[in-house]
Amino acid sequence: MRDQRAPLPALSGGMGRKIELPVELAIIAKAQEGLVTTQQCHDLGVSLTRVDRQLRSGAWKRVARGLYDTDPTPIGSRHPDRRRRRAAFAAKLALGPESVVVGACALALHGVWGLPVALEPQATLPGGRRAYSRDGIHARMFDDRMIVTEVDGIAVATVAWALVQAVPELDRIHAVGTMDNALNRGFITFDELEEVHARSRGRRGIATRHGYFCEVDARSESPPETRARLDCIDHGVPPDHLQVPVRDLSGVERRGDLGWDLKDGRIVIAEIDSDEYHDGSRLDADLERHNDLAAVSAIVLHFRKSAVYTPGAISGKVRATLELHNGGLS
């Protein structure tokens, strides 16, 4: 059977001559967020000379020794989830097939929301074997009694163990956001979160982060909601309710993201959107829901991404609304 070969996107050699590479390599690269290794190239008949041509032409970028990014899309233009998963694959491929993805990178592969966009690639080797960090890849020591599972055939730390490793290294917004999301979407239970906190004691960085565990709330349905809640807490207007049940004019029960009680019995509701977690149809549905809620005994404040990521923007609007309708804050 004839070897199927086709050019990968935007690949060309010197003197304008197009370099054709195996279709199988494009499939592998797509599954690994654009990354391929020297060994994978060799297995498919792509010589080091041809790899070097791709690098010299600018079609590929070197990520680490023996690891290349074949995706011509600039890193900053890729979807945040792809960038996070790329860090996880970089760690896995750099440390070899027996490696285990850990920390925030493991959370990214599990699909937990709330992580920073830029992640440090992290993995470890089982059995206490030593690996060395290089080229921006962090080789961690294997945690004693760490439980390993698989995601799409890739060895990763469980969500609970990944949180043990990640929380001491995350800032407050991202740490609380990932824990909120892990609870809300059933990745872990409250008992498991307590175990995460216990196992994290003594780890570097955790001394300043114990308070994060007290701020976790499983009712937050997205990281932007977590950001909004923390912003309001920090500025003296903590919400009275999360996921507020309200009935519209037709009697259908709907929910608002955050709520504050008014003295006259009405409620102020803050609805939080983010295009990273809601697609276009979901945003349209949210807007329709907001209109329905505005028809009942609720004052609806609608916040988009710019407000979510501007400290004080949401809490300031909420404070002004409460003062207006309550005659001042009590």
XYZ file of N, CA and C in Angstrom, residues 93-267:
525
model
N 5.618 14.645 27.035
C 6.485 14.233 25.934
C 7.952 14.461 26.261
N 8.256 15.517 27.007
C 9.649 15.807 27.337
C 10.233 14.777 28.300
N 9.391 14.280 29.240
C 9.890 13.333 30.235
C 9.721 11.873 29.817
N 9.010 11.634 28.729
C 8.950 10.285 28.204
C 7.648 9.557 28.483
N 7.441 8.412 27.833
C 6.160 7.700 27.890
C 5.762 7.201 29.269
N 6.708 7.000 30.181
C 6.365 6.510 31.522
C 6.043 7.642 32.493
N 6.170 8.875 32.063
C 5.967 10.008 32.960
C 4.495 10.183 33.312
N 4.259 10.863 34.428
C 2.915 11.145 34.938
C 2.746 12.661 35.004
N 1.706 13.176 34.360
C 1.435 14.616 34.395
C 0.851 14.979 35.763
N 1.343 16.064 36.359
C 0.940 16.416 37.717
C 0.557 17.891 37.807
N 0.097 18.289 39.018
C -0.180 19.692 39.308
C -1.241 20.306 38.413
N -1.055 21.584 38.118
C -2.033 22.315 37.309
C -2.190 21.694 35.926
N -1.122 21.114 35.389
C -1.215 20.477 34.069
C -2.152 19.265 34.115
N -2.102 18.519 35.207
C -3.026 17.393 35.357
C -4.462 17.896 35.445
N -4.682 18.987 36.167
C -6.028 19.559 36.261
C -6.527 19.971 34.877
N -5.634 20.506 34.053
C -6.019 20.904 32.693
C -6.478 19.704 31.883
N -5.785 18.580 31.991
C -6.175 17.380 31.244
C -7.473 16.791 31.784
N -7.715 16.920 33.095
C -8.984 16.466 33.665
C -10.148 17.347 33.226
N -9.853 18.563 32.763
C -10.901 19.483 32.331
C -11.406 20.399 33.420
N -10.643 20.553 34.498
C -11.041 21.468 35.568
C -10.857 22.905 35.093
N -11.835 23.762 35.348
C -11.777 25.171 34.967
C -11.141 26.002 36.069
N -10.695 27.193 35.691
C -10.217 28.160 36.669
C -8.713 28.316 36.721
N -7.979 27.599 35.882
C -6.520 27.649 35.890
C -6.005 28.887 35.149
N -4.782 29.330 35.460
C -4.168 30.373 34.642
C -4.025 29.890 33.205
N -3.954 30.812 32.272
C -3.787 30.418 30.875
C -2.383 29.861 30.642
N -1.383 30.523 31.191
C 0.004 30.080 31.022
C 0.391 29.163 32.182
N 0.632 27.899 31.870
C 1.010 26.917 32.888
C 2.450 26.462 32.682
N 3.132 26.211 33.794
C 4.454 25.600 33.721
C 4.274 24.105 33.467
N 4.885 23.558 32.411
C 4.781 22.116 32.168
C 5.370 21.330 33.333
N 4.573 20.392 33.903
C 5.021 19.627 35.055
C 4.658 18.154 34.892
N 5.635 17.303 35.171
C 5.403 15.855 35.169
C 6.409 15.210 36.105
N 6.218 13.934 36.365
C 7.103 13.193 37.261
C 7.275 11.782 36.739
N 8.267 11.080 37.270
C 8.488 9.681 36.922
C 8.117 8.801 38.108
N 7.449 7.682 37.872
C 7.052 6.800 38.977
C 8.246 6.072 39.578
N 7.990 5.478 40.747
C 9.017 4.663 41.366
C 10.146 5.435 42.007
N 9.936 6.740 42.229
C 10.977 7.534 42.862
C 12.161 7.834 41.973
N 12.034 7.521 40.664
C 13.155 7.801 39.762
C 13.342 9.304 39.581
N 14.570 9.716 39.449
C 14.895 11.127 39.361
C 14.854 11.589 37.908
N 14.201 12.713 37.682
C 14.234 13.370 36.375
C 14.719 14.790 36.610
N 15.267 15.397 35.600
C 15.848 16.732 35.747
C 15.077 17.748 34.918
N 14.788 18.885 35.538
C 14.083 19.961 34.841
C 14.999 20.544 33.766
N 14.405 20.911 32.651
C 15.182 21.503 31.563
C 14.249 22.201 30.591
N 14.767 23.196 29.926
C 14.032 23.881 28.858
C 12.641 24.326 29.294
N 12.496 24.734 30.549
C 11.197 25.189 31.019
C 10.253 24.088 31.428
N 10.704 22.823 31.369
C 9.902 21.683 31.802
C 10.273 21.360 33.249
N 9.277 21.352 34.161
C 9.528 21.103 35.570
C 9.347 19.615 35.868
N 10.441 18.950 36.199
C 10.394 17.535 36.588
C 10.259 17.458 38.102
N 9.104 17.011 38.584
C 8.847 16.931 40.018
C 9.185 15.540 40.548
N 9.425 15.472 41.852
C 9.586 14.175 42.495
C 8.207 13.544 42.667
N 8.158 12.227 42.562
C 6.890 11.505 42.696
C 6.435 11.577 44.152
N 5.212 12.071 44.383
C 4.688 12.195 45.749
C 4.411 10.824 46.356
N 4.793 10.672 47.603
C 4.539 9.423 48.314
C 3.034 9.160 48.392
N 2.623 7.979 47.989
C 1.220 7.530 48.006
C 0.328 8.257 46.997
N 0.936 8.995 46.061
C 0.125 9.669 45.047
C -0.643 8.647 44.209
N -1.909 8.939 43.945
C -2.749 8.065 43.138
C -2.724 8.551 41.698
N -2.483 7.629 40.787
C -2.394 7.952 39.363
C -3.586 7.351 38.637
N -4.140 8.105 37.707
C -5.237 7.618 36.875
C -4.900 7.921 35.413
N -5.849 7.717 34.526
C -5.622 7.998 33.109
C -6.708 8.911 32.566
N -6.305 9.819 31.693
C -7.233 10.654 30.939
C -6.872 10.500 29.472
N -7.769 9.911 28.712
C -7.514 9.654 27.288
C -6.191 8.912 27.083
N -5.927 7.942 27.963
C -4.740 7.124 27.817
C -3.464 7.730 28.368
N -3.562 8.918 28.982
C -2.383 9.604 29.511
C -2.375 9.469 31.029
N -1.248 9.068 31.597
C -1.132 8.927 33.046
C -1.080 10.309 33.700
N -1.991 10.542 34.640
C -2.066 11.834 35.326
C -2.366 11.607 36.805
N -1.996 12.566 37.630
C -2.407 12.539 39.027
C -3.914 12.724 39.094
N -4.563 12.121 40.068
C -5.992 12.340 40.255
C -6.243 13.822 40.534
N -7.500 14.241 40.403
C -7.827 15.647 40.646
C -7.425 16.056 42.059
N -7.711 15.211 43.043
C -7.374 15.543 44.423
C -5.873 15.739 44.595
N -5.083 14.803 44.071
C -3.637 14.925 44.207
C -3.099 16.098 43.390
N -3.679 16.355 42.239
C -3.244 17.494 41.432
C -3.500 18.808 42.166
N -4.612 18.882 42.924
C -4.880 20.078 43.726
C -3.859 20.213 44.861
N -3.494 19.096 45.482
C -2.460 19.124 46.518
C -1.195 19.774 45.964
N -0.844 19.430 44.737
C 0.377 19.942 44.119
C 0.215 21.365 43.593
N -0.989 21.704 43.107
C -1.180 22.979 42.419
C -1.507 24.145 43.347
N -2.370 23.921 44.345
C -2.831 25.034 45.185
C -1.681 25.808 45.825
N -0.632 25.150 46.356
C 0.468 25.922 46.941
C 1.204 26.810 45.950
N 0.951 26.617 44.652
C 1.655 27.388 43.622
C 0.753 28.393 42.912
N -0.542 28.399 43.237
C -1.484 29.276 42.555
C -1.803 30.506 43.398
N -2.171 31.600 42.731
C -2.639 32.762 43.466
C -4.074 32.515 43.935
N -4.599 33.433 44.722
C -5.897 33.232 45.355
C -7.020 33.026 44.338
N -7.093 33.881 43.330
C -8.175 33.791 42.347
C -8.193 32.429 41.679
N -7.033 31.958 41.233
C -6.979 30.693 40.505
C -7.108 29.491 41.434
N -6.554 29.593 42.637
C -6.673 28.476 43.584
C -8.121 28.265 43.995
N -8.790 29.340 44.420
C -10.197 29.224 44.825
C -11.057 28.837 43.631
N -10.757 29.399 42.469
C -11.548 29.091 41.276
C -11.485 27.638 40.873
N -10.285 27.044 40.921
C -10.173 25.629 40.542
C -10.846 24.733 41.574
N -10.717 25.078 42.866
C -11.361 24.261 43.897
C -12.884 24.400 43.820
N -13.377 25.622 43.600
C -14.817 25.820 43.381
C -15.313 24.905 42.268
N -14.597 24.933 41.147
C -15.038 24.199 39.968
C -14.949 22.696 40.163
N -13.885 22.245 40.818
C -13.737 20.811 41.068
C -14.888 20.280 41.917
N -15.328 21.078 42.896
C -16.468 20.683 43.720
C -17.773 20.789 42.945
N -17.980 21.903 42.274
C -19.238 22.154 41.577
C -19.527 21.094 40.516
N -18.502 20.645 39.828
C -18.690 19.706 38.718
C -18.431 18.257 39.135
N -18.274 18.022 40.428
C -18.206 16.663 40.931
C -16.883 15.953 40.734
N -15.807 16.691 40.471
C -14.499 16.051 40.357
C -14.025 15.543 41.711
N -14.383 16.271 42.783
C -14.033 15.857 44.141
C -15.220 16.127 45.057
N -15.179 15.547 46.245
C -16.204 15.791 47.260
C -15.641 16.736 48.326
N -16.516 17.194 49.239
C -16.051 18.046 50.330
C -15.056 17.304 51.218
N -15.311 16.022 51.456
C -14.378 15.236 52.266
C -13.014 15.148 51.588
N -13.015 14.978 50.279
C -11.753 14.907 49.549
C -11.029 16.251 49.572
N -11.793 17.352 49.548
C -11.153 18.666 49.634
C -10.462 18.845 50.982
N -11.079 18.329 52.039
C -10.433 18.382 53.354
C -9.137 17.572 53.343
N -9.139 16.455 52.645
C -7.921 15.655 52.531
C -6.861 16.394 51.723
N -7.296 17.113 50.697
C -6.363 17.928 49.908
C -5.670 18.929 50.822
N -6.454 19.601 51.658
C -5.880 20.590 52.573
C -4.893 19.923 53.536
N -5.279 18.782 54.072
C -4.402 18.087 55.020
C -3.097 17.660 54.349
N -3.193 17.120 53.130
C -1.990 16.642 52.441
C -1.089 17.793 51.997
N -1.678 18.962 51.823
C -0.878 20.091 51.352
C -0.059 20.741 52.467
N -0.384 20.438 53.711
C 0.342 21.050 54.833
C 1.823 20.667 54.782
N 2.653 21.678 54.978
C 4.090 21.459 54.943
C 4.706 21.648 53.574
N 3.888 21.765 52.525
C 4.437 21.955 51.195
C 4.867 23.415 51.028
N 5.872 23.626 50.212
C 6.356 24.982 49.968
C 5.238 25.850 49.374
N 5.004 26.995 49.983
C 4.009 27.932 49.479
C 2.668 27.852 50.170
N 2.370 26.745 50.857
C 1.029 26.570 51.418
C 0.798 27.458 52.637
N 1.854 27.890 53.316
C 1.701 28.667 54.559
C 0.858 29.913 54.356
N 0.948 30.528 53.186
C 0.181 31.747 52.910
C -1.143 31.460 52.212
N -1.482 30.185 52.047
C -2.655 29.828 51.251
C -3.700 29.011 52.003
N -3.502 28.781 53.290
C -4.486 28.006 54.044
C -5.870 28.652 53.990
N -5.922 29.978 53.983
C -7.199 30.678 53.970
C -8.010 30.453 52.709
N -7.347 30.067 51.623
C -8.074 29.833 50.367
C -9.123 28.733 50.529
N -8.803 27.736 51.338
C -9.718 26.609 51.506
C -11.019 27.051 52.196
N -10.940 28.105 53.011
C -12.132 28.612 53.699
C -13.019 29.436 52.764
N -12.490 29.829 51.619
C -13.243 30.678 50.691
C -13.902 29.892 49.570
N -13.687 28.589 49.536
C -14.252 27.756 48.471
C -15.764 27.652 48.632
N -16.483 27.742 47.524
C -17.940 27.613 47.529
C -18.357 26.820 46.295
N -18.896 25.632 46.509
C -19.248 24.732 45.408
C -20.394 25.251 44.558
N -21.077 26.297 45.012
C -22.199 26.819 44.232
C -21.755 27.671 43.048
N -20.516 28.132 43.035
C -20.017 28.919 41.905
C -19.900 28.012 40.685
N -20.585 28.385 39.621
C -20.659 27.501 38.455
C -19.607 27.798 37.397
N -18.809 28.839 37.591
C -17.738 29.128 36.643
C -16.696 29.995 37.332
N -15.450 29.982 36.842
C -14.422 30.842 37.420
C -14.779 32.325 37.425
N -15.456 32.867 36.388
C -15.854 34.273 36.482
C -16.785 34.552 37.654
N -17.656 33.596 37.986
C -18.513 33.781 39.156
C -17.676 33.810 40.430
N -16.642 32.974 40.483
C -15.748 32.992 41.639
C -15.065 34.356 41.753
N -14.562 34.863 40.640
C -13.907 36.179 40.642
C -14.863 37.257 41.148
N -16.092 37.220 40.653
C -17.069 38.230 41.055
C -17.361 38.134 42.541
N -17.522 36.919 43.044
C -17.811 36.729 44.470
C -16.673 37.256 45.335
N -15.441 36.912 44.982
C -14.301 37.358 45.773
C -14.134 38.874 45.699
N -14.405 39.451 44.534
C -14.316 40.907 44.397
C -15.309 41.593 45.332
N -16.526 41.057 45.401
C -17.545 41.653 46.266
C -17.200 41.451 47.747
N -16.662 40.303 48.097
C -16.239 40.063 49.481
C -15.135 41.046 49.864
N -14.171 41.215 48.980
C -13.026 42.084 49.266
C -13.437 43.546 49.427
N -14.535 43.947 48.777
C -14.951 45.349 48.805
C -16.184 45.582 49.677
N -16.443 44.651 50.595
C -17.441 44.887 51.618
C -18.885 44.685 51.235
N -19.147 44.024 50.096
C -20.535 43.742 49.720
C -20.670 42.242 49.381
N -20.401 41.357 50.336
C -20.508 39.921 50.051
C -21.938 39.565 49.669
N -22.114 38.683 48.701
C -23.479 38.313 48.294
C -24.208 37.564 49.404
N -25.514 37.799 49.487
C -26.343 37.064 50.441
C -26.662 35.667 49.929
N -26.644 35.508 48.613
C -27.047 34.232 48.004
C -26.182 33.953 46.782
N -26.019 32.672 46.465
C -25.474 32.230 45.187
C -26.500 31.317 44.543
N -26.586 31.372 43.194
C -27.575 30.584 42.459
C -28.964 30.846 43.046
N -29.385 32.091 42.939
C -30.620 32.565 43.574
C -31.845 32.054 42.835
N -32.760 31.324 43.490
C -33.993 30.891 42.821
C -34.997 32.044 42.737
N -35.450 32.317 41.518
C -36.429 33.384 41.286
C -37.438 32.878 40.261
N -38.713 33.211 40.448
C -39.742 32.823 39.476
C -40.060 34.002 38.566
N -40.126 33.716 37.248
C -40.477 34.785 36.315
C -41.998 34.932 36.235
N -42.475 35.781 35.330
C -43.906 36.072 35.253
C -44.736 34.853 34.873
N -44.131 33.882 34.185
C -44.866 32.677 33.804
C -44.799 31.600 34.881
N -44.108 31.886 35.980
C -44.022 30.931 37.072
C -42.859 29.975 36.987
N -42.026 30.120 35.944
C -40.873 29.241 35.784
C -39.759 29.689 36.730
N -39.193 28.740 37.458
C -38.111 29.078 38.369
C -36.797 29.184 37.610
N -36.132 30.283 37.802
C -34.830 30.518 37.193
C -33.831 30.839 38.298
N -32.546 30.912 37.915
C -31.524 31.182 38.922
C -30.656 32.355 38.505
N -30.355 33.215 39.477
C -29.389 34.279 39.265
C -28.061 33.872 39.896
N -26.955 34.360 39.344
C -25.637 33.916 39.803
C -25.341 34.348 41.238
N -25.450 35.643 41.516
C -25.215 36.178 42.857
C -26.392 37.076 43.224
N -26.749 37.099 44.510
C -27.901 37.898 44.916
C -27.704 38.637 46.222
N -28.338 39.823 46.321
C -28.318 40.634 47.535
C -29.759 41.031 47.867
N -30.154 40.872 49.121
C -31.506 41.215 49.559
C -31.645 42.729 49.730
N -32.791 43.257 49.286
C -33.130 44.654 49.517
C -34.135 44.745 50.665
N -34.195 45.902 51.301
C -35.087 46.085 52.443
C -36.559 45.952 52.065
N -36.904 46.272 50.801
C -38.310 46.216 50.392
C -38.736 44.829 49.926
N -37.884 43.826 50.112
C -38.244 42.461 49.735
C -37.770 42.048 48.362
N -37.323 43.008 47.561
C -36.780 42.663 46.247
C -35.344 42.158 46.402
N -34.770 41.774 45.291
C -33.404 41.241 45.328
C -32.610 41.813 44.161
